[in-house]
Amino acid sequence: MTQLEEQPTAKETPLVPIEKVVALSKRRGFVYPNSEIYGGVAGIYDFGPLGVELRNNIRRYWWWSMVQLHDNVVGIEGANITHPRVWEASGHVENFVDRLTECANCKRRFRIDHLPEENWEQKKCPNCGGKLGEPRNFNLLMETYLGVVEGERMKTYLRGEACQNIYLDYDNVLKSSRVQVPFGICQIGKAYRNEVTPGNFLFRQREFEQWDLQFFVHPSEMQQWFDYWKEFRFNWYHSIITHKDRLRFRPHAADELAHYAKQAFDIEYRTILGWQEWEGIHWRQDWDLSRHSQYSGQDLSYTDPITKERYIPWIVETSGGVDRTFLNLLLDAYEEEPDPSGRESETRTVLHLNPMLAPVKVAVLPLQKNKEELVTTAKTLHKKLQRLMVAQYDEVQNIGRRYRRQDEIGTPYCVTIDFTTLEDQTVTVRERDTTAQTRIHMEELPMYLLERVTWK
Amino acid sequence: MTQLEEQPTAKETPLVPIEKVVALSKRRGFVYPNSEIYGGVAGIYDFGPLGVELRNNIRRYWWWSMVQLHDNVVGIEGANITHPRVWEASGHVENFVDRLTECANCKRRFRIDHLPEENWEQKKCPNCGGKLGEPRNFNLLMETYLGVVEGERMKTYLRGEACQNIYLDYDNVLKSSRVQVPFGICQIGKAYRNEVTPGNFLFRQREFEQWDLQFFVHPSEMQQWFDYWKEFRFNWYHSIITHKDRLRFRPHAADELAHYAKQAFDIEYRTILGWQEWEGIHWRQDWDLSRHSQYSGQDLSYTDPITKERYIPWIVETSGGVDRTFLNLLLDAYEEEPDPSGRESETRTVLHLNPMLAPVKVAVLPLQKNKEELVTTAKTLHKKLQRLMVAQYDEVQNIGRRYRRQDEIGTPYCVTIDFTTLEDQTVTVRERDTTAQTRIHMEELPMYLLERVTWK
């Protein structure tokens, strides 16, 4: 593994144990185990009130920068269920498999690509030392059935990767959107995989969400667009994290590359589990459109409106995980630090989330809850801010505790209404990371906050 | 069917044939049949570049008004796959069935609740007059399997309605979100049903999207919150449509009500197919939480923090369709009218979408594409607006045609850069519905537009 680009040598910051983020996620309403009252389902999660706000912000920022700001990129949203032939054309029915081995003694099953090399070479179980059996293939596609009448039911699959809809809709997009090669189609959507070993919280789930760009180019422009998107996507992730030294490219080795791929890169993020894939930048050439042309019988070639050249466009793919972004951002943002005020002996837990992605943008806090004027002023301000951004009102316990609660969920600004407010209409704005406080006039507050929490 | 409230007697406007909207949707990139290159899958659709923008706006507006503006409402986002016991507790495994009959002669199958009454009474096929057979039950849940190893696979279901996740997460939300009864949980998400007769475009699909509010109350406050949400939801739909006379309440008849329901209302919208359900306002009492308590063994009762009273909260549910909203909005907005300029003999097709929901907010048009200064000025303005809202740039064909293209997709504002612009920095802003034109200074344009296309 080599790093393609020199990373800044930032100070080594401690990597956060996953368990800390799992606990925070459940305690504060970011993520819950799915169907927990029924004992849960391995590898499936629900997102709580703060989780869904964070996810929505992540998705919107991706969409804004990928689709809204690129004249040559449009979006689609395809269904989770497609025609079964799609998965034959894509190769998933044949090749989307995990190779498993079972221990003859303890009966535990292992993915061969996850086994320590020496165990597999010696066919020894890493659990009990028993003998490992011959490998068998298990397909990861989740099946379902369309139609209710026996004999007419059609077996199909929940999509194993979201991007297939982009190829399916490519021709319709061309005909309906006035785009011309080079152009791209983006999508955010669910994918489903019967992972044998789901785990590490959101990192490997059985139901998860992907964001994809498929960018269609003339073969002669493949390299330039590959380089453009590789750079763009790296910078995008770079812009939303705090620990810049935890991000890198990993070029795929020759034996990892698909036969049609000249090159490929993973954008990786370093967690306590090591370097892990966050997004893939793939050189897909004409593979996908050619396969779908062949399997569907529909000609998916493109005619250049000027030169009249007819060809199957090549594809640059950038494919990342919404859930991995969510998890990496929490791991990146989480910090336990000594209380900066020195007034409390507690640790301060703070999520240093980028303000534009933070689930709650501002908390409005009356200094005391038993002073009607403070409370009324705070509630009025809260109502006003709430129309512009996600805003909380909190009057419970002392200001220090209220700051801590907001720090822990990553709220970038706390606004306190105190007795000076009643005199001169200024409020105290306290910033999460520095804990610095500034007095701002209430009239100026909405713009002050919007400038700091909105992408523009 | 009675109308609960007097509707305004607006002028009778022609109802739009579904086919017109289907054709526009495909031609301009709102909706495509899923997997069309493989012949399609009945009842499953993909959303194109304009469709996904419209859907996102619809969802954001719902979320903003339901979650962001209500202090006592939070959101979640649950998985599509849940534990199978959920669907036993909910009653779906037992009761989520269509009753079908088959004609002995032509072999066609019919849903009994969709058959004309006289056909079913006489057991005569409406297609060929043949004899209809005994009714049989078909469950609408789509099944799938978790796990890859035979004998360990768990049969479960894609969620037949999205709202179940809210009951599953109710206890976690209570523990993590500092909410207290009365409070609500909102969710937008997919549901899946093996409809025997999908049809009418997006109206009855096999994969579709719902938005739900489950609002938890003390039994003594049930009626007041039922009334609040019933009113709120009606006004919400009322605010986003043009033809106010096409919206009404339909109270459920006594024999339609669930045994626990004191009352229920559908909010209906009138299309060329007649009055159709858009959203249901349901009195669910303690049914859902009691069932899940019973099936899961988890006590889902609530203890009032002040009175210490312990009880299962009652639920007001508001449950509507995102896809039905999408379809109804297109049917509501679509109009073919004589060209208002009189200069062209063509019909003007226009989507009178609410500006805040329209997929494209503004189009920037240089008067001529062969004048470099016009083009440069227009492109610079477009780049600036694009960061704030979805903005198109179009220089192809004459201004009249470009206006028509934007009218057809519902773009509320077209901004033309002409020779006066180069002199005094003003642009022509042309409004979609009235086709009225105003000159605005370019500096003032972003705020002028934002005020008209943003909810606030």
Short mmCIF file of C-alpha atoms in Angstrom, two decimals, chain B residues 132-337:
data_model
loop_
_atom_site.label_atom_id
_atom_site.label_comp_id
_atom_site.label_asym_id
_atom_site.label_seq_id
_atom_site.Cartn_x
_atom_site.Cartn_y
_atom_site.Cartn_z
CA LEU B 132 -65.99 -16.47 -11.45
CA GLY B 133 -64.44 -18.93 -8.99
CA GLU B 134 -64.33 -19.01 -5.20
CA PRO B 135 -62.28 -16.20 -3.65
CA ARG B 136 -58.75 -16.95 -2.48
CA ASN B 137 -56.49 -14.88 -0.22
CA PHE B 138 -53.10 -13.65 -1.37
CA ASN B 139 -50.71 -11.98 1.05
CA LEU B 140 -49.18 -8.74 -0.21
CA LEU B 141 -45.99 -8.83 1.85
CA MET B 142 -42.82 -9.32 -0.20
CA GLU B 143 -40.59 -11.88 1.38
CA THR B 144 -36.82 -12.04 1.49
CA TYR B 145 -34.23 -14.10 3.34
CA LEU B 146 -31.44 -13.10 5.68
CA GLY B 147 -28.37 -15.29 5.91
CA VAL B 148 -26.76 -17.36 3.20
CA VAL B 149 -26.46 -20.77 4.75
CA GLU B 150 -29.28 -23.27 4.16
CA GLY B 151 -31.04 -24.18 7.38
CA GLU B 152 -29.98 -20.91 8.98
CA ARG B 153 -31.73 -18.57 6.61
CA MET B 154 -34.38 -16.41 8.23
CA LYS B 155 -37.44 -15.59 6.18
CA THR B 156 -38.52 -12.02 6.64
CA TYR B 157 -40.41 -9.32 4.75
CA LEU B 158 -39.75 -6.01 3.08
CA ARG B 159 -41.81 -3.61 5.09
CA GLY B 160 -45.42 -3.54 3.92
CA GLU B 161 -45.84 -0.15 5.53
CA ALA B 162 -43.11 2.19 6.65
CA CYS B 163 -44.61 3.23 9.98
CA GLN B 164 -43.77 0.02 11.86
CA ASN B 165 -40.21 1.28 12.44
CA ILE B 166 -41.68 4.14 14.45
CA TYR B 167 -43.24 1.71 16.95
CA LEU B 168 -40.02 -0.32 17.01
CA ASP B 169 -37.93 2.75 17.78
CA TYR B 170 -40.46 4.46 20.04
CA ASP B 171 -38.78 3.35 23.25
CA ASN B 172 -35.30 4.27 22.02
CA VAL B 173 -36.54 7.71 20.94
CA LEU B 174 -38.11 8.25 24.35
CA LYS B 175 -34.86 7.34 26.08
CA SER B 176 -32.53 9.32 23.82
CA SER B 177 -34.44 12.46 22.81
CA ARG B 178 -35.81 14.13 25.93
CA VAL B 179 -39.30 14.13 24.41
CA GLN B 180 -42.38 13.75 26.61
CA VAL B 181 -45.93 12.75 25.79
CA PRO B 182 -47.55 14.39 23.84
CA PHE B 183 -44.94 14.03 21.10
CA GLY B 184 -44.65 12.69 17.59
CA ILE B 185 -42.22 10.70 15.46
CA CYS B 186 -42.05 11.26 11.71
CA GLN B 187 -40.54 9.12 9.00
CA ILE B 188 -40.30 9.10 5.22
CA GLY B 189 -39.48 5.77 3.68
CA LYS B 190 -40.16 2.98 1.23
CA ALA B 191 -42.83 0.32 1.48
CA TYR B 192 -43.37 -2.75 -0.69
CA ARG B 193 -46.56 -4.54 -1.67
CA ASN B 194 -47.15 -7.36 -4.08
CA GLU B 195 -50.13 -5.60 -5.62
CA VAL B 196 -52.13 -7.94 -7.82
CA THR B 197 -53.19 -5.08 -10.02
CA PRO B 198 -50.62 -2.29 -9.91
CA GLY B 199 -51.64 0.54 -12.16
CA ASN B 200 -52.59 4.11 -12.86
CA PHE B 201 -48.96 5.12 -13.12
CA LEU B 202 -47.61 6.09 -9.69
CA PHE B 203 -50.94 5.64 -7.96
CA ARG B 204 -50.64 1.95 -7.14
CA GLN B 205 -47.05 0.71 -7.21
CA ARG B 206 -45.27 -2.31 -5.80
CA GLU B 207 -42.41 -0.20 -4.44
CA PHE B 208 -43.42 3.22 -3.18
CA GLU B 209 -42.74 5.80 -0.53
CA GLN B 210 -44.79 6.89 2.47
CA TRP B 211 -44.62 9.69 4.98
CA ASP B 212 -45.98 9.04 8.41
CA LEU B 213 -46.48 10.81 11.65
CA GLN B 214 -47.26 8.77 14.74
CA PHE B 215 -48.26 11.17 17.49
CA PHE B 216 -48.32 9.76 21.04
CA VAL B 217 -50.82 11.23 23.49
CA HIS B 218 -52.52 10.69 26.81
CA PRO B 219 -55.95 9.11 26.11
CA SER B 220 -57.70 12.17 27.57
CA GLU B 221 -56.08 14.38 24.90
CA MET B 222 -56.72 12.07 21.96
CA GLN B 223 -59.58 14.02 20.44
CA GLN B 224 -57.85 17.39 20.58
CA TRP B 225 -54.68 16.12 18.90
CA PHE B 226 -56.66 14.14 16.35
CA ASP B 227 -58.43 17.37 15.41
CA TYR B 228 -55.17 19.34 15.35
CA TRP B 229 -53.40 16.99 12.97
CA LYS B 230 -56.44 16.44 10.79
CA GLU B 231 -56.67 20.18 10.25
CA PHE B 232 -52.93 20.64 9.88
CA ARG B 233 -52.55 17.97 7.22
CA PHE B 234 -55.52 19.21 5.21
CA ASN B 235 -54.12 22.73 5.23
CA TRP B 236 -50.71 21.40 4.26
CA TYR B 237 -52.02 19.76 1.09
CA HIS B 238 -54.26 22.75 0.50
CA SER B 239 -51.21 25.01 0.51
CA ILE B 240 -49.36 23.14 -2.25
CA ILE B 241 -52.10 22.74 -4.85
CA THR B 242 -53.66 25.13 -7.32
CA HIS B 243 -57.10 23.54 -7.68
CA LYS B 244 -58.37 23.91 -4.12
CA ASP B 245 -61.76 22.47 -5.10
CA ARG B 246 -60.17 19.10 -5.79
CA LEU B 247 -59.33 18.48 -2.14
CA ARG B 248 -61.71 17.14 0.49
CA PHE B 249 -62.12 15.06 3.60
CA ARG B 250 -63.90 11.75 3.43
CA PRO B 251 -64.92 10.39 6.84
CA HIS B 252 -64.70 6.61 7.08
CA ALA B 253 -68.04 4.86 7.37
CA ALA B 254 -68.75 2.78 10.47
CA ASP B 255 -68.03 -0.48 8.64
CA GLU B 256 -64.64 0.80 7.44
CA LEU B 257 -63.37 1.67 10.90
CA ALA B 258 -60.96 -0.59 12.77
CA HIS B 259 -62.50 -1.88 16.01
CA TYR B 260 -60.36 0.47 18.12
CA ALA B 261 -60.99 3.57 15.97
CA LYS B 262 -63.51 6.17 17.04
CA GLN B 263 -63.14 7.94 13.71
CA ALA B 264 -60.92 8.23 10.65
CA PHE B 265 -60.67 10.52 7.65
CA ASP B 266 -59.12 10.29 4.25
CA ILE B 267 -57.84 13.43 2.62
CA GLU B 268 -58.84 12.89 -1.00
CA TYR B 269 -57.82 14.52 -4.24
CA ARG B 270 -59.95 14.46 -7.36
CA THR B 271 -58.32 13.32 -10.58
CA ILE B 272 -59.82 12.10 -13.83
CA LEU B 273 -60.15 8.72 -12.08
CA GLY B 274 -62.43 10.24 -9.44
CA TRP B 275 -61.81 10.99 -5.78
CA GLN B 276 -58.76 9.07 -4.54
CA GLU B 277 -57.10 8.71 -1.16
CA TRP B 278 -54.08 10.95 -0.64
CA GLU B 279 -53.56 10.63 3.09
CA GLY B 280 -55.26 8.91 6.02
CA ILE B 281 -55.80 10.44 9.46
CA HIS B 282 -56.22 7.52 11.82
CA TRP B 283 -57.34 7.04 15.40
CA ARG B 284 -55.12 4.11 16.37
CA GLN B 285 -55.64 4.25 20.12
CA ASP B 286 -53.18 1.93 21.96
CA TRP B 287 -53.39 -0.81 19.34
CA ASP B 288 -49.86 -0.71 17.91
CA LEU B 289 -47.87 -0.26 21.09
CA SER B 290 -49.99 -2.86 22.89
CA ARG B 291 -49.48 -5.42 20.14
CA HIS B 292 -45.72 -4.85 20.06
CA SER B 293 -45.57 -5.00 23.86
CA GLN B 294 -47.39 -8.32 23.74
CA TYR B 295 -45.36 -9.85 20.88
CA SER B 296 -41.94 -8.59 21.94
CA GLY B 297 -42.36 -8.97 25.69
CA GLN B 298 -41.03 -5.39 26.09
CA ASP B 299 -43.17 -3.11 28.20
CA LEU B 300 -43.87 -0.08 26.00
CA SER B 301 -45.93 1.81 28.54
CA TYR B 302 -45.09 5.37 29.52
CA THR B 303 -44.76 6.91 32.93
CA ASP B 304 -45.80 10.52 33.23
CA PRO B 305 -42.88 12.39 34.84
CA ILE B 306 -45.19 14.59 36.92
CA THR B 307 -48.24 12.49 37.83
CA LYS B 308 -46.38 9.14 37.67
CA GLU B 309 -49.39 7.70 35.85
CA ARG B 310 -48.37 4.67 33.83
CA TYR B 311 -50.16 3.95 30.54
CA ILE B 312 -49.78 2.94 26.92
CA PRO B 313 -49.97 6.18 24.91
CA TRP B 314 -52.67 6.46 22.28
CA ILE B 315 -51.69 7.30 18.73
CA VAL B 316 -52.90 9.74 16.09
CA GLU B 317 -51.49 8.62 12.75
CA THR B 318 -51.23 10.69 9.59
CA SER B 319 -50.04 8.52 6.73
CA GLY B 320 -49.68 9.70 3.14
CA GLY B 321 -47.93 8.79 -0.08
CA VAL B 322 -44.91 10.63 -1.41
CA ASP B 323 -45.55 9.18 -4.87
CA ARG B 324 -49.21 10.09 -4.74
CA THR B 325 -48.20 13.60 -3.78
CA PHE B 326 -45.81 13.67 -6.71
CA LEU B 327 -48.49 12.41 -9.09
CA ASN B 328 -51.27 14.62 -7.72
CA LEU B 329 -49.04 17.68 -7.93
CA LEU B 330 -48.31 16.96 -11.60
CA LEU B 331 -52.00 16.40 -12.32
CA ASP B 332 -52.85 19.55 -10.38
CA ALA B 333 -50.20 21.66 -12.10
CA TYR B 334 -50.54 20.47 -15.69
CA GLU B 335 -52.28 22.81 -18.11
CA GLU B 336 -52.43 23.23 -21.86
CA GLU B 337 -53.44 26.73 -22.76
#
